[in-house]
Coordinates of C-alpha atoms in Angstrom, one line a residue:
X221 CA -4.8 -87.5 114.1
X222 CA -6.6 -90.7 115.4
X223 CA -10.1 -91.4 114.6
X224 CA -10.7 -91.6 118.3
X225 CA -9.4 -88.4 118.8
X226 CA -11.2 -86.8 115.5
X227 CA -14.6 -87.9 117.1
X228 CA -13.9 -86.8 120.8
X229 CA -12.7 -83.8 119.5
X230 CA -16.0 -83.0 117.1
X231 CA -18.4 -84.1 120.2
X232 CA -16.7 -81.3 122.2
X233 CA -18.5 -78.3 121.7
X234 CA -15.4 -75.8 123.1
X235 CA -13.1 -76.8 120.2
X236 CA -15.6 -75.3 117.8
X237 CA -15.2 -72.2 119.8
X238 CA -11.6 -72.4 120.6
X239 CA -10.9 -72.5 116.1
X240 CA -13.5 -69.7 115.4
X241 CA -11.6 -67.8 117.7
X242 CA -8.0 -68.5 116.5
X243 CA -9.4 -67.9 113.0
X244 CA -11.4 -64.9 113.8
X245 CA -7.8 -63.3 115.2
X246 CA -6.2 -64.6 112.1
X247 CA -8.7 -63.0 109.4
X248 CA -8.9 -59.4 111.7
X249 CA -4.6 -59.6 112.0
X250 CA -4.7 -60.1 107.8
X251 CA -3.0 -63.7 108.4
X252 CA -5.9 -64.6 106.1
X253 CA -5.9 -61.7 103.9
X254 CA -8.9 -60.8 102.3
X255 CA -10.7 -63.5 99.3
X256 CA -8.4 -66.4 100.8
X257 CA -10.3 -69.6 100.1
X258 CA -10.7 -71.2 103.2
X259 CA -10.2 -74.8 102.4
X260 CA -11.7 -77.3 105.0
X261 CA -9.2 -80.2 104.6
X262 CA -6.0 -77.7 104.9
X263 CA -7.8 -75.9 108.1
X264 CA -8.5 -79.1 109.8
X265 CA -4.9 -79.8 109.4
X266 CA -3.9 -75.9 110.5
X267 CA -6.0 -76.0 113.0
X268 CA -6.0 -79.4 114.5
X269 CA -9.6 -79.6 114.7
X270 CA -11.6 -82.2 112.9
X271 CA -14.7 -81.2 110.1
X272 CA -17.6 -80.6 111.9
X273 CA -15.8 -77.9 114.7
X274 CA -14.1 -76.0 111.9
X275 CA -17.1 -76.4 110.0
X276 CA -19.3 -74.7 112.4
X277 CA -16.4 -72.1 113.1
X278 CA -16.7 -71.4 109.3
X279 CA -20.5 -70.8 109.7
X280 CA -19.9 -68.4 113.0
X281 CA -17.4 -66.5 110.8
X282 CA -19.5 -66.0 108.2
X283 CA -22.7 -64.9 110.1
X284 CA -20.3 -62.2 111.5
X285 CA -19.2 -60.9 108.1
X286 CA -15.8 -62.5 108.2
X287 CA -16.4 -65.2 106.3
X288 CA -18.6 -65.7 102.5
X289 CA -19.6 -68.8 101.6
X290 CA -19.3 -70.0 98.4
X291 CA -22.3 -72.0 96.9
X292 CA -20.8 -75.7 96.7
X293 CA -17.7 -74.5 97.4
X294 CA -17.0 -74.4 100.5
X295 CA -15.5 -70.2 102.0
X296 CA -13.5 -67.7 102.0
X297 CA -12.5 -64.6 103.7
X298 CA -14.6 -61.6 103.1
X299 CA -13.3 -59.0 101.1
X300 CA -12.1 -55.7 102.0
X301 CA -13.0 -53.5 99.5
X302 CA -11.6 -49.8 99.4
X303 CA -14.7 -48.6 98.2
X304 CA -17.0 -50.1 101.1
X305 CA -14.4 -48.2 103.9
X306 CA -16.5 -44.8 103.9
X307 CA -19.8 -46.8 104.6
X308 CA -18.3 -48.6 107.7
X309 CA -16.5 -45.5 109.0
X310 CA -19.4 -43.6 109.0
X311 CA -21.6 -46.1 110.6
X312 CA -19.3 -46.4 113.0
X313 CA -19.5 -43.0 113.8
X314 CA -23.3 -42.9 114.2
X315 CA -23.4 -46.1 116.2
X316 CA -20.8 -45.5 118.9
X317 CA -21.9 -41.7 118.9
X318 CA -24.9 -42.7 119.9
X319 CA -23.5 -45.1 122.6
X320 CA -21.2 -42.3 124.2
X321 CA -23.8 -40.0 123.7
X322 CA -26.1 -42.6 126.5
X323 CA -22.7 -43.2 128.1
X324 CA -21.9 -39.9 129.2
X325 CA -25.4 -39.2 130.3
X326 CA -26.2 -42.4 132.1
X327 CA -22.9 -43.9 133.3
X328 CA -21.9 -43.6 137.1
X329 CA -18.7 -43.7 138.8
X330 CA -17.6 -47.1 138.1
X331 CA -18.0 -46.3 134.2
X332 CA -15.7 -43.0 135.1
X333 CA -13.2 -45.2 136.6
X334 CA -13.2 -48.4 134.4
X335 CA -12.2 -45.7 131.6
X336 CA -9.9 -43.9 133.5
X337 CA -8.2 -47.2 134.0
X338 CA -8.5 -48.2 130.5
X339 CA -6.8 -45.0 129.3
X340 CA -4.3 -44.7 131.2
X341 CA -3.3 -48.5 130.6
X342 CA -3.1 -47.5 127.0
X343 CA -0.8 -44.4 127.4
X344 CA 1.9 -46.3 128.8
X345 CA 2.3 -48.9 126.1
X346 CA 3.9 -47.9 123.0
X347 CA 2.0 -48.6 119.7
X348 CA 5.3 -49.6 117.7
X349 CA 7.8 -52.0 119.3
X350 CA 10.5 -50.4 117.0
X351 CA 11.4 -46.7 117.2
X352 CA 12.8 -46.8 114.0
X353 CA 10.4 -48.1 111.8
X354 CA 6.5 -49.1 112.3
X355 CA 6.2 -52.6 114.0
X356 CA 2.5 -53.4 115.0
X357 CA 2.4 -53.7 119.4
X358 CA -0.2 -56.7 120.0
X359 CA -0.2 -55.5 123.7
X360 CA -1.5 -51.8 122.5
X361 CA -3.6 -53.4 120.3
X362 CA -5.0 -55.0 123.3
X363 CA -5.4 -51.9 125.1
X364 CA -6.9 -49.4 122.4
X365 CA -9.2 -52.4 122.2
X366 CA -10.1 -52.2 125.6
X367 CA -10.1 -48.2 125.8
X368 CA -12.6 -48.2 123.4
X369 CA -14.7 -50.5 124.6
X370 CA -14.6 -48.9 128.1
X371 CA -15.4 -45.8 126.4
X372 CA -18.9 -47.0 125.7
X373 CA -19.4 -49.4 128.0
X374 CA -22.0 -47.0 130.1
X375 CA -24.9 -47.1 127.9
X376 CA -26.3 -49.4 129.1
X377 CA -27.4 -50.6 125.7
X378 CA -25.5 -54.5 125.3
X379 CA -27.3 -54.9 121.4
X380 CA -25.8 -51.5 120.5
X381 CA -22.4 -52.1 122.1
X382 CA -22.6 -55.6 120.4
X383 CA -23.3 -53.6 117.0
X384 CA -20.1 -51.6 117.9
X385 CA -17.7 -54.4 118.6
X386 CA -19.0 -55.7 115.4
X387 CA -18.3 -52.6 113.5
X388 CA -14.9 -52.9 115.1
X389 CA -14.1 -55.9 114.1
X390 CA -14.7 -55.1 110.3
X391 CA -12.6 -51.4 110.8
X392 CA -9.5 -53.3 112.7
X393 CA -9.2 -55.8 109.7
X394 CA -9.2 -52.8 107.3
X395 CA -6.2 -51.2 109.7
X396 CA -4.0 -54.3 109.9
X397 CA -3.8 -54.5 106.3
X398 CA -2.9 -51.0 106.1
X399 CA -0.9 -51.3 109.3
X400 CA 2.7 -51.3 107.4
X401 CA 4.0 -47.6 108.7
X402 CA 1.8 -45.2 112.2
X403 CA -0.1 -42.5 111.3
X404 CA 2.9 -40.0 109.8
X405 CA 2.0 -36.6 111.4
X406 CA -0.6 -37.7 113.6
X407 CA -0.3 -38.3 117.9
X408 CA -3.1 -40.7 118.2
X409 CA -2.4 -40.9 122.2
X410 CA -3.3 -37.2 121.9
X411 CA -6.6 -38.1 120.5
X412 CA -7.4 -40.5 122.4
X413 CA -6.6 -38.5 125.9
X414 CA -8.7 -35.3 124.5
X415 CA -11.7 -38.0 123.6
X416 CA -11.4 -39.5 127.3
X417 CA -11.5 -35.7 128.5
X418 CA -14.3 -34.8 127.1
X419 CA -16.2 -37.7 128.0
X420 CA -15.1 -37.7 132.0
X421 CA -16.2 -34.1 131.4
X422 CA -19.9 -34.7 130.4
X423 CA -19.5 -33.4 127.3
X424 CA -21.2 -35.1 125.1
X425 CA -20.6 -32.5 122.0
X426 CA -17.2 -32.5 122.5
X427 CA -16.6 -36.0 122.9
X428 CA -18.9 -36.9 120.2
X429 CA -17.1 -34.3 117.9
X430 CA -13.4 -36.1 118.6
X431 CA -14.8 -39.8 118.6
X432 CA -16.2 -38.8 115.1
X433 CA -13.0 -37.3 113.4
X434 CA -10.5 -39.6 115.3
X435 CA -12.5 -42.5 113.1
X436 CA -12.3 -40.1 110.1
X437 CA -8.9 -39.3 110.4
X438 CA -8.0 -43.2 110.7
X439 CA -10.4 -44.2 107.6
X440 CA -8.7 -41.6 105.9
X441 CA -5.1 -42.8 106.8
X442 CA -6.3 -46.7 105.8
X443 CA -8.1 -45.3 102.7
X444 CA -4.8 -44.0 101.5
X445 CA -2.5 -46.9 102.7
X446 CA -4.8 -49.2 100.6
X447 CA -4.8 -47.2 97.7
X448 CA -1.4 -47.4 97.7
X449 CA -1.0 -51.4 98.1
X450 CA -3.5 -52.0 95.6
X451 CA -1.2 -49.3 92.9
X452 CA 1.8 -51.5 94.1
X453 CA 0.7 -55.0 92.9
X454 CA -1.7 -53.9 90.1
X455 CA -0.5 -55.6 86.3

């Protein structure tokens, strides 16, 4: 990379954005598993991006949790912890309760339709791209993303749903790292179809009730799945 280059490339503040993203999508996929140091002069040449864009991408991920800096030494990606799963599940559940909760009772018809949309998006996409064995779909990734977020997107709240994509983010890195077989016993379109009910419905108990234990179910599930990894490459 030219030095020409390096410097229109750090005086252009998109690229910054552009590698926070790439490496926010790597961290929450577990291509940067958890505790990886994240060492500037091997990002930059990663990346393609010179110092001061990865730099400040490094600061953005670690303001969001994604990131911990190191005193004089630079970062590295957060930890995921076992033990710190049941905290974030259950502050998931209060926070996006809360949001359906405002959702169902303030959101009008284009909220109704938006999540119609977004549900029925997601039912047609199959979450494994192998019949035979478990093989992560980025598409229904894509989709459950978006069904969720149309879920609470009526609150009319943005710092709260901001909170809740943030809690998200921390939960999906959790579940790709314990994404290596689907939910054995479990029809998770199901779930999702009775939570979409329920909300279309007006029913704010009900929906509340199956937002809350689909998130318990799945903290559960990654709980397990984690256990389990950390057995396998334990001394």
């Amino acid at each position: 990379m030219s030095q020409a280059r390096t410097a229109q490339e750090e005086r252009d503040p998109t690229l910054a954005t552009a590698v926070h993203r790439r490496l926010r999508e790597d961290i929450l996929a577990g291509r940067l598993p958890p505790g990886r140091k994240l060492k500037l002069r091997d990002l930059v040449e990663q990346y393609g991006a010179g110092p001061s864009p990865m730099r400040e991408a490094l600061s953005k991920l670690a303001a969001e949790g994604l990131a911990e800096r190191l005193e004089h030494r630079g970062f590295r990606v957060a930890e995921a912890a076992p033990g710190q799963l049941a905290g974030l599940i259950r502050s998931r559940v209060l926070a996006e309760c809360a949001a359906l909760r405002a959702a169902i009772a303030d959101g009008g018809p284009e909220w109704e339709e938006a999540l119609l949309l977004a549900a029925h998006r997601l039912n047609r996409v199959a979450r494994s791209l192998d019949p035979q064995r478990f093989v992560s779909n980025p598409e229904w990734e894509d989709r459950h993303r978006d069904f969720h977020q149309a879920l609470l997107a009526g609150c009319g709240a943005p710092p709260l749903l901001a909170f809740c994509d943030r809690l998200r983010d921390e939960a999906e890195r959790y579940r790709a790292l314990a994404n290596a077989m689907a939910y054995p016993g479990r029809d998770v379109a199901a779930e999702h179809a009775a939570i979409a009910c329920a909300a279309l419905d007006r029913d704010a108990a009900a929906a509340t009730g199956l937002l809350a234990e689909h998130y318990e179910r799945t903290g559960a599930f990654i709980g397990t799945s984690l256990g389990r990894l950390a057995g396998a490459v334990a001394p």
